[in-house]
Every structure is written in C-alpha cells, then in structure tokens.
Short mmCIF file of C-alpha atoms in Angstrom, two decimals:
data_model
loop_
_atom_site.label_atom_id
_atom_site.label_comp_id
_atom_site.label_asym_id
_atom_site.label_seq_id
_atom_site.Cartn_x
_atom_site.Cartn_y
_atom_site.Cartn_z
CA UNK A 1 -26.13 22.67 29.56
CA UNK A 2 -23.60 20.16 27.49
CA UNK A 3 -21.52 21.98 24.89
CA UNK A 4 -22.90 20.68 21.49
CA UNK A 5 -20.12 20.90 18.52
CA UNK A 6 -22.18 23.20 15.46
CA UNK A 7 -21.99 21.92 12.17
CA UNK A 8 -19.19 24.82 11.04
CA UNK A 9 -17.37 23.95 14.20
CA UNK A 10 -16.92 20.14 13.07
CA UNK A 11 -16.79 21.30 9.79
CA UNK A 12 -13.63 23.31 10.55
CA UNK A 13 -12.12 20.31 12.55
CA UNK A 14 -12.43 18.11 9.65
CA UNK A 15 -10.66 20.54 7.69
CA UNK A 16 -7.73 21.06 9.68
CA UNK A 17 -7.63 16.94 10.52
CA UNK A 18 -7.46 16.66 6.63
CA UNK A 19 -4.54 19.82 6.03
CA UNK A 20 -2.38 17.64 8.92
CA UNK A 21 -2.97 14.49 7.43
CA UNK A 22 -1.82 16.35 4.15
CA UNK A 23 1.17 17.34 5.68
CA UNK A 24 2.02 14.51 7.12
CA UNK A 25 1.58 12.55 3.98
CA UNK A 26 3.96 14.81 2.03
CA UNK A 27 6.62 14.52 4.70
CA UNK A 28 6.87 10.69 5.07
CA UNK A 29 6.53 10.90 1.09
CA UNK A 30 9.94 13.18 0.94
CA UNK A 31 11.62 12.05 3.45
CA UNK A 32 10.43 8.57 5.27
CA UNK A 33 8.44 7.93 8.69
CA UNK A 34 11.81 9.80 10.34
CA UNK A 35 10.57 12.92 8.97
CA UNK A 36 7.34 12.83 10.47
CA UNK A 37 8.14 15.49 13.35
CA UNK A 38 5.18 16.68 15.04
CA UNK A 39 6.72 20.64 15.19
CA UNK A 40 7.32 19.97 11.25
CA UNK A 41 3.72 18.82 10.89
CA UNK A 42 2.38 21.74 12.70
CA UNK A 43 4.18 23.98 10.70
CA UNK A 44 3.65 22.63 7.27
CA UNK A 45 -0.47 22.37 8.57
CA UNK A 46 -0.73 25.93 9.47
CA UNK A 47 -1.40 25.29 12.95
CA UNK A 48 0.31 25.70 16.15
CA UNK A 49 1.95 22.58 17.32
CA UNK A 50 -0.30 22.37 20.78
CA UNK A 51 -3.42 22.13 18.60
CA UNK A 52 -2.12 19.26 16.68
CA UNK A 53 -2.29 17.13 20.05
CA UNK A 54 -5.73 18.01 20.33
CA UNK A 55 -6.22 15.47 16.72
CA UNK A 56 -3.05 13.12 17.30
CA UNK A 57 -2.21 12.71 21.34
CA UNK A 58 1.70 11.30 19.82
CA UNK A 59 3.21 10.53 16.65
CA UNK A 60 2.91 7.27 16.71
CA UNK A 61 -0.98 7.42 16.65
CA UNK A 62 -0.43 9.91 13.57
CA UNK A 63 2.25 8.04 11.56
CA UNK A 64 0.06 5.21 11.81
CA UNK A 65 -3.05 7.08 10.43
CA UNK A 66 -0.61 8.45 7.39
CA UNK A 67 0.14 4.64 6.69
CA UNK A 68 -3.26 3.71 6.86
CA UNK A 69 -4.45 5.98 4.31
CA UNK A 70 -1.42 5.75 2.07
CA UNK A 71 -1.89 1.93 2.36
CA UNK A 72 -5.57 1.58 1.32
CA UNK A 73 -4.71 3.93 -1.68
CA UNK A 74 -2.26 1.39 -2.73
CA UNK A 75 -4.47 -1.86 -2.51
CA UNK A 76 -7.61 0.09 -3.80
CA UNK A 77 -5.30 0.23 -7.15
CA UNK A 78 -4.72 -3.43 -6.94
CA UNK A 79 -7.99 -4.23 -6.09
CA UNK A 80 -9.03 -2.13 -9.37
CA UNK A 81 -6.77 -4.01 -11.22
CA UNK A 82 -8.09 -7.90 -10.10
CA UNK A 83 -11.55 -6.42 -10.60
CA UNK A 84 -10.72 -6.35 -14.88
CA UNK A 85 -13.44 -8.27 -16.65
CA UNK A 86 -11.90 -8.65 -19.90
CA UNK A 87 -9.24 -10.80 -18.94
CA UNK A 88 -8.08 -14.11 -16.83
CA UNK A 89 -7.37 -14.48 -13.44
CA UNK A 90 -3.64 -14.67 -14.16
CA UNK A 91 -3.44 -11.50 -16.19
CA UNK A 92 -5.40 -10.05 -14.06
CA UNK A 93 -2.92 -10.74 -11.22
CA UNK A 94 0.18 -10.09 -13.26
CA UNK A 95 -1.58 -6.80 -13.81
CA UNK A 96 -2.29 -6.03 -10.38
CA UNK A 97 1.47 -7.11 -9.25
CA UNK A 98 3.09 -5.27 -12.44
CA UNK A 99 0.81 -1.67 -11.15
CA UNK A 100 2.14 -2.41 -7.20
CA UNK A 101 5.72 -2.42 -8.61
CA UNK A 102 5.39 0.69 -11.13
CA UNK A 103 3.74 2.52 -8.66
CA UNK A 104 6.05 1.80 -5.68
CA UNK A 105 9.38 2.90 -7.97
CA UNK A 106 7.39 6.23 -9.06
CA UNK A 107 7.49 7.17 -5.65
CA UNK A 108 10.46 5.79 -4.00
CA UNK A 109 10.72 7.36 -1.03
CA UNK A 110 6.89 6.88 0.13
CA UNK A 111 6.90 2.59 -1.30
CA UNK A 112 10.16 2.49 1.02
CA UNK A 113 8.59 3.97 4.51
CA UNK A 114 5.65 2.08 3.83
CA UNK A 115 7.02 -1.23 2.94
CA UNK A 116 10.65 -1.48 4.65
CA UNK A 117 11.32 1.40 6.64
CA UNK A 118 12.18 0.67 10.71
CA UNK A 119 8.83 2.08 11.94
CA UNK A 120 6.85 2.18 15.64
CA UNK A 121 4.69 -0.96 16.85
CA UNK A 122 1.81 0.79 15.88
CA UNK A 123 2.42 1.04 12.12
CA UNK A 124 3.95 -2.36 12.32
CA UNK A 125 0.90 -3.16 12.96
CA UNK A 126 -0.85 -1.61 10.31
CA UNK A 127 1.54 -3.38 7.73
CA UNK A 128 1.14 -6.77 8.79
CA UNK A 129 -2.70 -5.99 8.48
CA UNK A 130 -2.24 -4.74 5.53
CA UNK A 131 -0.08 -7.58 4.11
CA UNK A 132 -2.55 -9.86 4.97
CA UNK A 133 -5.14 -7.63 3.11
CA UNK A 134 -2.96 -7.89 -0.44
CA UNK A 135 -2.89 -11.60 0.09
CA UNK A 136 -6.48 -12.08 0.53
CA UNK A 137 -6.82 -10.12 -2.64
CA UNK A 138 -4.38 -12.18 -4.71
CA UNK A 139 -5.74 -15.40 -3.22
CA UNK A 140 -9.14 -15.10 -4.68
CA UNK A 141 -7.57 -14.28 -8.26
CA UNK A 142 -4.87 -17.56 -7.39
CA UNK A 143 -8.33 -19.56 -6.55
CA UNK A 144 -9.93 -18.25 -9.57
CA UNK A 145 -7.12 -19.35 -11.80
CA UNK A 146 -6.77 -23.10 -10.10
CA UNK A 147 -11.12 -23.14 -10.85
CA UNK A 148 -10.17 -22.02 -14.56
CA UNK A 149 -7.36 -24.71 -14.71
CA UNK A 150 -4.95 -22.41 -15.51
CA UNK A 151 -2.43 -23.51 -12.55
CA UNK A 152 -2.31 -26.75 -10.85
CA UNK A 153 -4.39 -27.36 -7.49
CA UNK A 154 -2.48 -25.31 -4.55
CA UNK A 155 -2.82 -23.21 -1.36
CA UNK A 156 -3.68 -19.84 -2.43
CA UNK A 157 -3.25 -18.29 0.65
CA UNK A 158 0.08 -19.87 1.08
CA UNK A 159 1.19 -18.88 -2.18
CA UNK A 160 -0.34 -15.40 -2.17
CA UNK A 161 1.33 -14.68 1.03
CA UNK A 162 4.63 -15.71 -0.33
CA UNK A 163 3.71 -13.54 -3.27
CA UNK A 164 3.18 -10.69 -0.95
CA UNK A 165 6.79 -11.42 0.81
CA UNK A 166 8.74 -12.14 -2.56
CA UNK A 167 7.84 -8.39 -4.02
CA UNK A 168 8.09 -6.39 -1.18
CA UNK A 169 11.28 -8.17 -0.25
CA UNK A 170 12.34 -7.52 -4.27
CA UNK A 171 11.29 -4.11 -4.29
CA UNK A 172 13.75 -3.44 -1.48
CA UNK A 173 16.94 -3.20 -3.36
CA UNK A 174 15.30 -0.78 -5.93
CA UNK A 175 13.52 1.88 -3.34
CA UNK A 176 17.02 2.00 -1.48
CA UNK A 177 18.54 3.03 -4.50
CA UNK A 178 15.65 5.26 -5.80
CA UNK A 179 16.06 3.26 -8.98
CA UNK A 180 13.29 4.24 -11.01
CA UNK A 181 12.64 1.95 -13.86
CA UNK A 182 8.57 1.45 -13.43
CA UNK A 183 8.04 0.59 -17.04
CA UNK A 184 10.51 -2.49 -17.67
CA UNK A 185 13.49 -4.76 -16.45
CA UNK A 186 12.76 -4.32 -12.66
CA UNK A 187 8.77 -4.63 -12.55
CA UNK A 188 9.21 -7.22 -15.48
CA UNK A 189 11.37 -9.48 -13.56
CA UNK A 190 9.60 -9.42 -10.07
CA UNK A 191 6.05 -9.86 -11.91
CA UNK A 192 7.25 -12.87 -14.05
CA UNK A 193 9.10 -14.46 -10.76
CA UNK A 194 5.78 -14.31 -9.22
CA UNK A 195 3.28 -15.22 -11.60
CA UNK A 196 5.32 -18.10 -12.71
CA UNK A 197 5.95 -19.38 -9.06
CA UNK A 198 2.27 -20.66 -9.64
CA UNK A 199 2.85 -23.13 -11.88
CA UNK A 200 6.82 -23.63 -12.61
CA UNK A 201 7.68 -24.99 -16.12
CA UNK A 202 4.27 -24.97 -16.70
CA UNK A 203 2.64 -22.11 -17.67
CA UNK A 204 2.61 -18.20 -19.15
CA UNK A 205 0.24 -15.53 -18.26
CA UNK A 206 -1.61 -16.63 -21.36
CA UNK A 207 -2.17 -20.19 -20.37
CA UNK A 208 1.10 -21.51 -22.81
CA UNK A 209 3.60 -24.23 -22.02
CA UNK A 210 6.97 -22.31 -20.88
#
C-alpha cells in the first residue's frame, strides 16, 4: 500500500518550510544573499542541516524562494499604493515610487541583496521577472495619466521600464552606504526625477506648469 502523507504530517512540513524560509529571510535581511549558508539556515530553523535538503535540494533553489517572497511583499505595497482612489494617476505613481524608496532605505541591507547584490542565475532570474512586474504596474498608472491628459502621448512601457532602471540604479549609492534618509532629500529627489521624466518642463504631480 502507497504511503499517504496525514494531515498533521503535512501540517508539520509546512511549518518547518515556513521557520526555514523565516530564517532565511532574516539572514539575507542582516547580512545579504552571501549570508545565506545552508548550515546557518539549519541552525537558525531548528533543524538539522540534512533535513533542510529534504525542502531546498541547494541554495540556489532556496535563495531564490527568499527573493521571491521578499519581492512580492515589496510590489504588493506598490500595487496598494497605484490602487488609491482618491487621487490621480500621477500621484498615485509618485506615491507608489516615493513608498519603494522609503521602504528600501528602512531596510538597507535586504533593498541591497534584492536589488544590486551579485546573486546566482536563479535569482537573477527572479529579478528580471520581477522588474518587469513593477513596470507593468507603473505602465497602467503612466497609461492612465496620458488617458487623463496629464502627460503627453508616450510609450508607457518604455518609460516605466526606464522608471524601474533609474530608481533601482539611484537607490544604489544610498543602500551601499546604509544611508537612511526615507522621509526626505534622497526619496524626494529620485521620485521627482522620475515623475517629471514624463513630461519634462511640463508638468507637476498636480497637473501645474513647472
């Protein structure tokens, strides 16, 4: 007869799948991807390091789990933020670019692995996927704002990808130096840079002549 997994069994899997994705988490948040050693894992899990092979077969299937999750956690926060109601599609996206850039310098360390660090193909991967996912996002509010008039007629994808690029390639600088400044200058600067790259000379956040 085939061996059939009991509810408490999977039950208990689940549990210890969630305690090493925990731990995981916490390391490449203190440390980077580099710190994700599968004996540290193990250890900081509670579990003996040949039972974490029996979730993860390497560390480069687990690192890229760790990014996955982080990831989405990130762009469900912008997605939150271009969902607002009670505002236009270029607030909304200068609030959904100002919250990526506050949230990236509260947590240095993590915004770093995930969006510069040297990592393995696999979670190379996952950020180009994920790239792609933030500029779908921003394209619809870019497409929104061209329907609304607020910006001249233009690619949205083109420009949301290059919106995508010009923050994470801003943010750089900042994470390496664990500057953390999430309420001002630095998230001030890249959101304005961005928002106004939409329609130069033209227009504010609030639909003004600059």
């Amino acid at each position: 007869m085939a061996y059939r997994e009991t509810a408490k069994v999977r039950d208990r899997k689940a549990l210890t799948e969630q305690r090493i994705l925990q731990a995981s988490h916490e390391l490449v948040a203190e440390a980077g991807f580099a710190a994700l050693q599968m004996n540290q894992v193990a250890q900081r899990a509670g579990i003996a390091t040949g039972s974490l092979y029996r979730y993860f077969a390497n560390k480069e299937t687990l690192a890229a789990e760790v990014f996955r999750q982080a990831t989405e956690t990130e762009v469900d926060h912008v997605r939150r933020c271009l969902q607002q109601a009670d505002s236009c599609a270029l607030s909304r996206l200068e609030y959904a670019l100002q919250t990526f850039a506050e949230r990236a310098l509260k947590a240095p360390k993590l915004a770093w692995a995930l969006i510069a660090e040297p990592v393995d193909p696999a979670v190379d991967q996952q950020r180009l996927h994920y790239r792609l996912q933030y500029a779908n996002l921003f394209a619809s509010a870019v497409q929104q704002a061209i329907d609304d008039q607020l910006i001249p007629e233009q690619d949205p994808m083109l420009s949301s990808t290059a919106m995508v690029g010009a923050i994470a390639e801003a943010l750089i600088g900042p994470l390496a130096q664990q500057a953390q400044d999430p309420t001002h200058a630095i998230t001030h600067t890249i959101t304005q840079f961005c928002v106004r790259g939409l329609a130069p000379f033209r227009y504010s956040v609030t639909g003004a002549s600059l």
